[in-house]
Amino acid sequence: MPTLRRRQWVPSTGTDVVLMGSTSRQSDPAADPVAEFIRVVQGILVTADETLGVEALEPGLEHALVIAQRNPELRARFESRLIALIDSPQEGSVEIVSFLMHVLRWETLREVVEERIRHPRGDVSNIRLYEAMLDAFSDSWRDRDFFTRFSET
């Protein structure tokens, strides 16, 4: 187990002592990629609710993408979080799903979106949101130029 060493002045002894503490990733909240992904997605949703346009969302979207790409073994857990966004769309949900799926192209998410279009749950006006999400699975995604990452290619 790795340890962190740091020096601290102890006035009563007039010396420095070396303090050792664990740097185990278990104690670090960022060490849990799913928790970090959820935190980043929630931040994107808050930003989307407070701003217009996608520019302010892009740093969070890029961060969420990196987390998903670096942790392929957690794909099913990331997918379940994204499905929850699909099922309860809010400001920013379309951007999150579309941005991530334009790169990742996870078939499970495509199938979920197609299913919601065929058999909408709840508010049928969400079909337009689902259609926008589905379009992101295409190389010719019509909204790709809204995002810096995709407009440069």
Short mmCIF file of N, CA and C in Angstrom, two decimals:
data_model
loop_
_atom_site.label_atom_id
_atom_site.label_comp_id
_atom_site.label_asym_id
_atom_site.label_seq_id
_atom_site.Cartn_x
_atom_site.Cartn_y
_atom_site.Cartn_z
N MET A 1 0.86 -1.17 0.00
CA MET A 1 0.00 0.00 0.00
C MET A 1 0.90 1.24 0.00
N PRO A 2 0.71 2.16 -0.96
CA PRO A 2 1.54 3.35 -1.01
C PRO A 2 1.27 4.26 0.18
N THR A 3 2.31 4.97 0.58
CA THR A 3 2.14 5.90 1.68
C THR A 3 2.61 7.29 1.26
N LEU A 4 2.05 8.26 1.89
CA LEU A 4 2.39 9.65 1.66
C LEU A 4 3.26 10.10 2.83
N ARG A 5 4.39 10.68 2.51
CA ARG A 5 5.27 11.18 3.56
C ARG A 5 5.34 12.69 3.47
N ARG A 6 5.23 13.34 4.61
CA ARG A 6 5.40 14.79 4.64
C ARG A 6 6.03 15.19 5.96
N ARG A 7 6.74 16.27 5.89
CA ARG A 7 7.42 16.77 7.10
C ARG A 7 6.53 17.80 7.78
N GLN A 8 6.56 17.78 9.09
CA GLN A 8 5.82 18.77 9.85
C GLN A 8 6.68 19.19 11.04
N TRP A 9 6.78 20.49 11.26
CA TRP A 9 7.53 21.05 12.37
C TRP A 9 6.76 20.85 13.66
N VAL A 10 7.43 20.29 14.65
CA VAL A 10 6.81 20.07 15.96
C VAL A 10 7.52 20.99 16.95
N PRO A 11 6.86 22.11 17.32
CA PRO A 11 7.50 23.11 18.19
C PRO A 11 7.97 22.55 19.53
N SER A 12 7.23 21.63 20.14
CA SER A 12 7.60 21.15 21.47
C SER A 12 8.92 20.39 21.47
N THR A 13 9.28 19.80 20.33
CA THR A 13 10.54 19.07 20.27
C THR A 13 11.61 19.84 19.53
N GLY A 14 11.18 20.90 18.81
CA GLY A 14 12.13 21.69 18.04
C GLY A 14 12.67 20.93 16.84
N THR A 15 11.93 19.95 16.35
CA THR A 15 12.38 19.16 15.21
C THR A 15 11.26 18.97 14.19
N ASP A 16 11.69 18.49 13.06
CA ASP A 16 10.73 18.05 12.04
C ASP A 16 10.46 16.58 12.27
N VAL A 17 9.23 16.17 12.05
CA VAL A 17 8.92 14.75 12.07
C VAL A 17 8.34 14.38 10.71
N VAL A 18 8.51 13.14 10.34
CA VAL A 18 7.95 12.66 9.09
C VAL A 18 6.62 11.99 9.40
N LEU A 19 5.58 12.52 8.81
CA LEU A 19 4.25 11.94 8.99
C LEU A 19 3.98 11.03 7.80
N MET A 20 3.44 9.89 8.07
CA MET A 20 3.13 8.95 7.01
C MET A 20 1.65 8.69 7.02
N GLY A 21 1.06 8.74 5.85
CA GLY A 21 -0.37 8.46 5.74
C GLY A 21 -0.64 7.67 4.48
N SER A 22 -1.70 6.98 4.44
CA SER A 22 -2.06 6.16 3.29
C SER A 22 -2.49 7.03 2.13
N THR A 23 -2.08 6.64 0.93
CA THR A 23 -2.59 7.27 -0.28
C THR A 23 -3.43 6.27 -1.05
N SER A 24 -3.95 5.31 -0.34
CA SER A 24 -4.79 4.29 -0.95
C SER A 24 -5.93 4.94 -1.70
N ARG A 25 -6.18 4.49 -2.90
CA ARG A 25 -7.23 5.07 -3.73
C ARG A 25 -8.62 4.83 -3.15
N GLN A 26 -8.79 3.89 -2.25
CA GLN A 26 -10.09 3.65 -1.66
C GLN A 26 -10.59 4.85 -0.87
N SER A 27 -9.70 5.63 -0.28
CA SER A 27 -10.13 6.77 0.51
C SER A 27 -10.36 8.01 -0.35
N ASP A 28 -10.00 7.94 -1.61
CA ASP A 28 -10.13 9.06 -2.52
C ASP A 28 -11.43 8.93 -3.30
N PRO A 29 -12.38 9.89 -3.13
CA PRO A 29 -13.65 9.77 -3.84
C PRO A 29 -13.47 9.73 -5.35
N ALA A 30 -12.44 10.39 -5.86
CA ALA A 30 -12.21 10.38 -7.30
C ALA A 30 -11.70 9.03 -7.78
N ALA A 31 -11.34 8.15 -6.85
CA ALA A 31 -10.84 6.83 -7.22
C ALA A 31 -11.97 5.93 -7.72
N ASP A 32 -13.20 6.28 -7.44
CA ASP A 32 -14.34 5.51 -7.93
C ASP A 32 -14.82 6.16 -9.22
N PRO A 33 -14.49 5.57 -10.36
CA PRO A 33 -14.83 6.18 -11.64
C PRO A 33 -16.34 6.38 -11.85
N VAL A 34 -17.15 5.47 -11.32
CA VAL A 34 -18.59 5.63 -11.49
C VAL A 34 -19.08 6.84 -10.69
N ALA A 35 -18.61 6.99 -9.47
CA ALA A 35 -18.99 8.14 -8.66
C ALA A 35 -18.51 9.44 -9.32
N GLU A 36 -17.31 9.41 -9.86
CA GLU A 36 -16.79 10.59 -10.54
C GLU A 36 -17.62 10.89 -11.80
N PHE A 37 -17.98 9.86 -12.55
CA PHE A 37 -18.81 10.03 -13.74
C PHE A 37 -20.15 10.67 -13.36
N ILE A 38 -20.76 10.17 -12.31
CA ILE A 38 -22.05 10.72 -11.86
C ILE A 38 -21.88 12.18 -11.45
N ARG A 39 -20.82 12.47 -10.72
CA ARG A 39 -20.56 13.85 -10.29
C ARG A 39 -20.38 14.78 -11.50
N VAL A 40 -19.63 14.32 -12.49
CA VAL A 40 -19.39 15.13 -13.69
C VAL A 40 -20.70 15.34 -14.45
N VAL A 41 -21.47 14.28 -14.62
CA VAL A 41 -22.75 14.39 -15.33
C VAL A 41 -23.68 15.34 -14.59
N GLN A 42 -23.75 15.26 -13.28
CA GLN A 42 -24.59 16.18 -12.51
C GLN A 42 -24.13 17.62 -12.71
N GLY A 43 -22.83 17.83 -12.75
CA GLY A 43 -22.30 19.16 -13.01
C GLY A 43 -22.69 19.69 -14.38
N ILE A 44 -22.68 18.81 -15.38
CA ILE A 44 -23.09 19.19 -16.73
C ILE A 44 -24.57 19.59 -16.72
N LEU A 45 -25.40 18.82 -16.03
CA LEU A 45 -26.83 19.12 -15.97
C LEU A 45 -27.08 20.47 -15.30
N VAL A 46 -26.36 20.76 -14.24
CA VAL A 46 -26.50 22.05 -13.55
C VAL A 46 -26.08 23.18 -14.48
N THR A 47 -24.94 23.00 -15.15
CA THR A 47 -24.45 24.02 -16.08
C THR A 47 -25.44 24.23 -17.22
N ALA A 48 -25.99 23.14 -17.75
CA ALA A 48 -26.96 23.24 -18.85
C ALA A 48 -28.20 24.01 -18.41
N ASP A 49 -28.59 23.82 -17.17
CA ASP A 49 -29.77 24.50 -16.65
C ASP A 49 -29.52 26.00 -16.46
N GLU A 50 -28.26 26.37 -16.26
CA GLU A 50 -27.92 27.76 -15.96
C GLU A 50 -27.40 28.55 -17.16
N THR A 51 -27.09 27.87 -18.27
CA THR A 51 -26.47 28.56 -19.41
C THR A 51 -27.18 28.20 -20.71
N LEU A 52 -26.82 28.91 -21.75
CA LEU A 52 -27.31 28.61 -23.09
C LEU A 52 -26.13 28.16 -23.94
N GLY A 53 -26.38 27.30 -24.90
CA GLY A 53 -25.31 26.84 -25.77
C GLY A 53 -24.52 25.72 -25.13
N VAL A 54 -23.69 25.08 -25.95
CA VAL A 54 -22.94 23.93 -25.46
C VAL A 54 -21.51 24.26 -25.03
N GLU A 55 -21.06 25.46 -25.31
CA GLU A 55 -19.67 25.80 -25.00
C GLU A 55 -19.33 25.56 -23.54
N ALA A 56 -20.22 25.95 -22.65
CA ALA A 56 -19.97 25.78 -21.21
C ALA A 56 -20.03 24.32 -20.79
N LEU A 57 -20.67 23.47 -21.60
CA LEU A 57 -20.80 22.05 -21.26
C LEU A 57 -19.60 21.23 -21.69
N GLU A 58 -18.88 21.71 -22.68
CA GLU A 58 -17.84 20.89 -23.30
C GLU A 58 -16.75 20.39 -22.35
N PRO A 59 -16.25 21.18 -21.42
CA PRO A 59 -15.24 20.62 -20.52
C PRO A 59 -15.78 19.42 -19.72
N GLY A 60 -16.99 19.51 -19.24
CA GLY A 60 -17.59 18.40 -18.51
C GLY A 60 -17.84 17.21 -19.41
N LEU A 61 -18.30 17.46 -20.63
CA LEU A 61 -18.54 16.37 -21.58
C LEU A 61 -17.24 15.64 -21.90
N GLU A 62 -16.18 16.40 -22.10
CA GLU A 62 -14.87 15.79 -22.38
C GLU A 62 -14.41 14.96 -21.18
N HIS A 63 -14.63 15.47 -19.98
CA HIS A 63 -14.23 14.76 -18.76
C HIS A 63 -15.00 13.45 -18.62
N ALA A 64 -16.32 13.50 -18.85
CA ALA A 64 -17.14 12.29 -18.78
C ALA A 64 -16.69 11.27 -19.82
N LEU A 65 -16.35 11.73 -21.00
CA LEU A 65 -15.86 10.84 -22.06
C LEU A 65 -14.57 10.15 -21.65
N VAL A 66 -13.65 10.90 -21.09
CA VAL A 66 -12.38 10.33 -20.65
C VAL A 66 -12.60 9.26 -19.58
N ILE A 67 -13.48 9.54 -18.63
CA ILE A 67 -13.77 8.56 -17.58
C ILE A 67 -14.30 7.26 -18.20
N ALA A 68 -15.25 7.39 -19.11
CA ALA A 68 -15.83 6.20 -19.75
C ALA A 68 -14.78 5.44 -20.56
N GLN A 69 -13.95 6.16 -21.29
CA GLN A 69 -12.94 5.51 -22.13
C GLN A 69 -11.86 4.82 -21.30
N ARG A 70 -11.51 5.39 -20.17
CA ARG A 70 -10.45 4.82 -19.33
C ARG A 70 -10.92 3.64 -18.47
N ASN A 71 -12.22 3.42 -18.43
CA ASN A 71 -12.77 2.38 -17.56
C ASN A 71 -13.76 1.49 -18.31
N PRO A 72 -13.31 0.83 -19.38
CA PRO A 72 -14.24 0.02 -20.18
C PRO A 72 -14.89 -1.11 -19.39
N GLU A 73 -14.25 -1.57 -18.33
CA GLU A 73 -14.83 -2.64 -17.52
C GLU A 73 -16.07 -2.17 -16.76
N LEU A 74 -16.28 -0.86 -16.68
CA LEU A 74 -17.44 -0.30 -15.98
C LEU A 74 -18.53 0.17 -16.94
N ARG A 75 -18.40 -0.22 -18.18
CA ARG A 75 -19.33 0.24 -19.22
C ARG A 75 -20.79 0.03 -18.83
N ALA A 76 -21.15 -1.14 -18.33
CA ALA A 76 -22.55 -1.42 -17.98
C ALA A 76 -23.06 -0.43 -16.92
N ARG A 77 -22.21 -0.04 -16.00
CA ARG A 77 -22.63 0.92 -14.97
C ARG A 77 -22.78 2.32 -15.54
N PHE A 78 -21.90 2.69 -16.47
CA PHE A 78 -22.05 3.98 -17.14
C PHE A 78 -23.32 3.98 -17.99
N GLU A 79 -23.55 2.87 -18.68
CA GLU A 79 -24.76 2.76 -19.50
C GLU A 79 -26.02 2.93 -18.66
N SER A 80 -26.04 2.33 -17.49
CA SER A 80 -27.25 2.46 -16.65
C SER A 80 -27.48 3.91 -16.23
N ARG A 81 -26.41 4.65 -15.99
CA ARG A 81 -26.55 6.08 -15.62
C ARG A 81 -27.09 6.87 -16.82
N LEU A 82 -26.61 6.54 -18.01
CA LEU A 82 -27.07 7.25 -19.20
C LEU A 82 -28.51 6.88 -19.54
N ILE A 83 -28.88 5.64 -19.31
CA ILE A 83 -30.26 5.22 -19.54
C ILE A 83 -31.20 5.99 -18.60
N ALA A 84 -30.76 6.22 -17.38
CA ALA A 84 -31.56 7.01 -16.45
C ALA A 84 -31.77 8.42 -17.00
N LEU A 85 -30.76 8.99 -17.65
CA LEU A 85 -30.92 10.32 -18.27
C LEU A 85 -31.89 10.26 -19.43
N ILE A 86 -31.81 9.19 -20.20
CA ILE A 86 -32.72 9.02 -21.35
C ILE A 86 -34.16 8.92 -20.86
N ASP A 87 -34.36 8.18 -19.80
CA ASP A 87 -35.71 7.96 -19.28
C ASP A 87 -36.31 9.16 -18.56
N SER A 88 -35.47 10.05 -18.09
CA SER A 88 -35.95 11.26 -17.41
C SER A 88 -35.19 12.46 -17.97
N PRO A 89 -35.42 12.78 -19.24
CA PRO A 89 -34.63 13.84 -19.85
C PRO A 89 -34.85 15.19 -19.17
N GLN A 90 -33.76 15.91 -19.07
CA GLN A 90 -33.79 17.25 -18.52
C GLN A 90 -32.81 18.08 -19.32
N GLU A 91 -32.72 19.34 -19.01
CA GLU A 91 -31.81 20.23 -19.72
C GLU A 91 -30.40 19.65 -19.66
N GLY A 92 -29.81 19.39 -20.80
CA GLY A 92 -28.45 18.84 -20.87
C GLY A 92 -28.38 17.36 -21.16
N SER A 93 -29.48 16.64 -20.97
CA SER A 93 -29.47 15.19 -21.21
C SER A 93 -29.14 14.84 -22.65
N VAL A 94 -29.76 15.54 -23.59
CA VAL A 94 -29.52 15.26 -25.01
C VAL A 94 -28.05 15.50 -25.34
N GLU A 95 -27.49 16.56 -24.83
CA GLU A 95 -26.10 16.88 -25.12
C GLU A 95 -25.16 15.82 -24.55
N ILE A 96 -25.44 15.36 -23.34
CA ILE A 96 -24.59 14.35 -22.72
C ILE A 96 -24.64 13.05 -23.51
N VAL A 97 -25.82 12.55 -23.75
CA VAL A 97 -25.96 11.28 -24.46
C VAL A 97 -25.41 11.41 -25.88
N SER A 98 -25.76 12.49 -26.56
CA SER A 98 -25.31 12.66 -27.95
C SER A 98 -23.80 12.77 -28.07
N PHE A 99 -23.19 13.59 -27.25
CA PHE A 99 -21.74 13.78 -27.29
C PHE A 99 -21.02 12.46 -27.03
N LEU A 100 -21.41 11.79 -25.96
CA LEU A 100 -20.73 10.55 -25.59
C LEU A 100 -20.95 9.45 -26.63
N MET A 101 -22.17 9.34 -27.13
CA MET A 101 -22.47 8.25 -28.06
C MET A 101 -21.94 8.51 -29.46
N HIS A 102 -21.70 9.77 -29.80
CA HIS A 102 -21.08 10.03 -31.10
C HIS A 102 -19.67 9.44 -31.14
N VAL A 103 -19.02 9.41 -29.99
CA VAL A 103 -17.68 8.83 -29.90
C VAL A 103 -17.75 7.34 -29.56
N LEU A 104 -18.52 6.99 -28.55
CA LEU A 104 -18.48 5.62 -28.01
C LEU A 104 -19.31 4.62 -28.81
N ARG A 105 -20.43 5.05 -29.35
CA ARG A 105 -21.32 4.21 -30.18
C ARG A 105 -21.72 2.91 -29.49
N TRP A 106 -22.09 3.01 -28.23
CA TRP A 106 -22.50 1.82 -27.48
C TRP A 106 -23.85 1.33 -28.00
N GLU A 107 -23.88 0.10 -28.47
CA GLU A 107 -25.08 -0.47 -29.07
C GLU A 107 -26.24 -0.54 -28.09
N THR A 108 -25.96 -0.83 -26.84
CA THR A 108 -27.02 -0.89 -25.83
C THR A 108 -27.77 0.43 -25.75
N LEU A 109 -27.05 1.53 -25.77
CA LEU A 109 -27.70 2.84 -25.70
C LEU A 109 -28.50 3.12 -26.96
N ARG A 110 -27.96 2.74 -28.11
CA ARG A 110 -28.69 2.92 -29.36
C ARG A 110 -30.03 2.17 -29.29
N GLU A 111 -29.97 0.94 -28.82
CA GLU A 111 -31.19 0.13 -28.73
C GLU A 111 -32.20 0.73 -27.77
N VAL A 112 -31.73 1.27 -26.66
CA VAL A 112 -32.63 1.91 -25.68
C VAL A 112 -33.30 3.13 -26.31
N VAL A 113 -32.53 3.95 -27.00
CA VAL A 113 -33.09 5.14 -27.63
C VAL A 113 -34.10 4.74 -28.71
N GLU A 114 -33.75 3.76 -29.53
CA GLU A 114 -34.69 3.29 -30.57
C GLU A 114 -35.98 2.77 -29.95
N GLU A 115 -35.84 2.05 -28.84
CA GLU A 115 -37.01 1.52 -28.14
C GLU A 115 -37.90 2.66 -27.61
N ARG A 116 -37.29 3.72 -27.08
CA ARG A 116 -38.07 4.85 -26.56
C ARG A 116 -38.79 5.58 -27.69
N ILE A 117 -38.22 5.56 -28.88
CA ILE A 117 -38.88 6.18 -30.03
C ILE A 117 -40.08 5.33 -30.46
N ARG A 118 -39.86 4.02 -30.53
CA ARG A 118 -40.95 3.11 -30.93
C ARG A 118 -42.06 3.04 -29.89
N HIS A 119 -41.68 3.02 -28.62
CA HIS A 119 -42.65 2.87 -27.52
C HIS A 119 -42.34 3.90 -26.43
N PRO A 120 -42.75 5.14 -26.67
CA PRO A 120 -42.42 6.20 -25.70
C PRO A 120 -43.06 5.94 -24.33
N ARG A 121 -42.31 6.30 -23.31
CA ARG A 121 -42.79 6.21 -21.93
C ARG A 121 -43.08 7.62 -21.46
N GLY A 122 -44.23 7.82 -20.91
CA GLY A 122 -44.54 9.15 -20.37
C GLY A 122 -44.79 10.17 -21.46
N ASP A 123 -44.11 11.28 -21.40
CA ASP A 123 -44.30 12.43 -22.28
C ASP A 123 -43.88 12.10 -23.71
N VAL A 124 -44.85 12.05 -24.62
CA VAL A 124 -44.54 11.70 -26.01
C VAL A 124 -43.73 12.78 -26.72
N SER A 125 -43.72 13.99 -26.17
CA SER A 125 -42.90 15.05 -26.79
C SER A 125 -41.41 14.74 -26.65
N ASN A 126 -41.07 13.80 -25.78
CA ASN A 126 -39.66 13.40 -25.65
C ASN A 126 -39.14 12.66 -26.88
N ILE A 127 -40.05 12.24 -27.76
CA ILE A 127 -39.61 11.54 -28.97
C ILE A 127 -38.62 12.39 -29.75
N ARG A 128 -38.84 13.68 -29.81
CA ARG A 128 -37.90 14.56 -30.53
C ARG A 128 -36.52 14.55 -29.87
N LEU A 129 -36.50 14.49 -28.57
CA LEU A 129 -35.21 14.40 -27.86
C LEU A 129 -34.52 13.09 -28.19
N TYR A 130 -35.30 12.01 -28.21
CA TYR A 130 -34.73 10.70 -28.52
C TYR A 130 -34.22 10.65 -29.95
N GLU A 131 -34.93 11.29 -30.86
CA GLU A 131 -34.47 11.34 -32.25
C GLU A 131 -33.15 12.09 -32.36
N ALA A 132 -33.01 13.16 -31.59
CA ALA A 132 -31.75 13.91 -31.59
C ALA A 132 -30.62 13.06 -31.04
N MET A 133 -30.89 12.28 -30.00
CA MET A 133 -29.88 11.38 -29.43
C MET A 133 -29.49 10.31 -30.45
N LEU A 134 -30.47 9.73 -31.10
CA LEU A 134 -30.21 8.67 -32.07
C LEU A 134 -29.36 9.18 -33.23
N ASP A 135 -29.61 10.40 -33.64
CA ASP A 135 -28.85 10.99 -34.75
C ASP A 135 -27.35 11.04 -34.44
N ALA A 136 -26.99 11.17 -33.18
CA ALA A 136 -25.59 11.28 -32.79
C ALA A 136 -24.80 10.00 -33.06
N PHE A 137 -25.48 8.89 -33.25
CA PHE A 137 -24.80 7.63 -33.56
C PHE A 137 -24.30 7.60 -35.01
N SER A 138 -24.66 8.59 -35.77
CA SER A 138 -24.30 8.65 -37.19
C SER A 138 -23.06 9.52 -37.41
N ASP A 139 -22.26 9.16 -38.40
CA ASP A 139 -21.12 9.99 -38.78
C ASP A 139 -21.59 11.35 -39.31
N SER A 140 -22.81 11.40 -39.81
CA SER A 140 -23.35 12.65 -40.36
C SER A 140 -24.28 13.35 -39.37
N TRP A 141 -24.06 13.16 -38.09
CA TRP A 141 -24.84 13.79 -37.04
C TRP A 141 -24.98 15.29 -37.33
N ARG A 142 -26.19 15.75 -37.43
CA ARG A 142 -26.43 17.12 -37.86
C ARG A 142 -25.99 18.18 -36.83
N ASP A 143 -25.91 17.81 -35.56
CA ASP A 143 -25.54 18.79 -34.52
C ASP A 143 -24.06 18.73 -34.14
N ARG A 144 -23.28 17.96 -34.83
CA ARG A 144 -21.87 17.77 -34.46
C ARG A 144 -21.09 19.08 -34.43
N ASP A 145 -21.42 20.01 -35.33
CA ASP A 145 -20.66 21.25 -35.41
C ASP A 145 -20.89 22.19 -34.23
N PHE A 146 -21.86 21.87 -33.38
CA PHE A 146 -22.06 22.68 -32.18
C PHE A 146 -20.92 22.47 -31.19
N PHE A 147 -20.21 21.35 -31.32
CA PHE A 147 -19.16 20.97 -30.38
C PHE A 147 -17.79 21.16 -31.01
N THR A 148 -16.90 21.80 -30.28
CA THR A 148 -15.55 22.07 -30.79
C THR A 148 -14.85 20.79 -31.21
N ARG A 149 -14.95 19.75 -30.43
CA ARG A 149 -14.29 18.48 -30.73
C ARG A 149 -14.63 17.97 -32.12
N PHE A 150 -15.88 18.11 -32.52
CA PHE A 150 -16.34 17.54 -33.78
C PHE A 150 -16.33 18.54 -34.93
N SER A 151 -16.35 19.82 -34.65
CA SER A 151 -16.39 20.81 -35.71
C SER A 151 -15.02 20.98 -36.37
N GLU A 152 -13.97 20.52 -35.69
CA GLU A 152 -12.62 20.66 -36.22
C GLU A 152 -12.24 19.53 -37.16
N THR A 153 -13.09 18.51 -37.27
CA THR A 153 -12.74 17.37 -38.13
C THR A 153 -13.42 17.45 -39.47
#
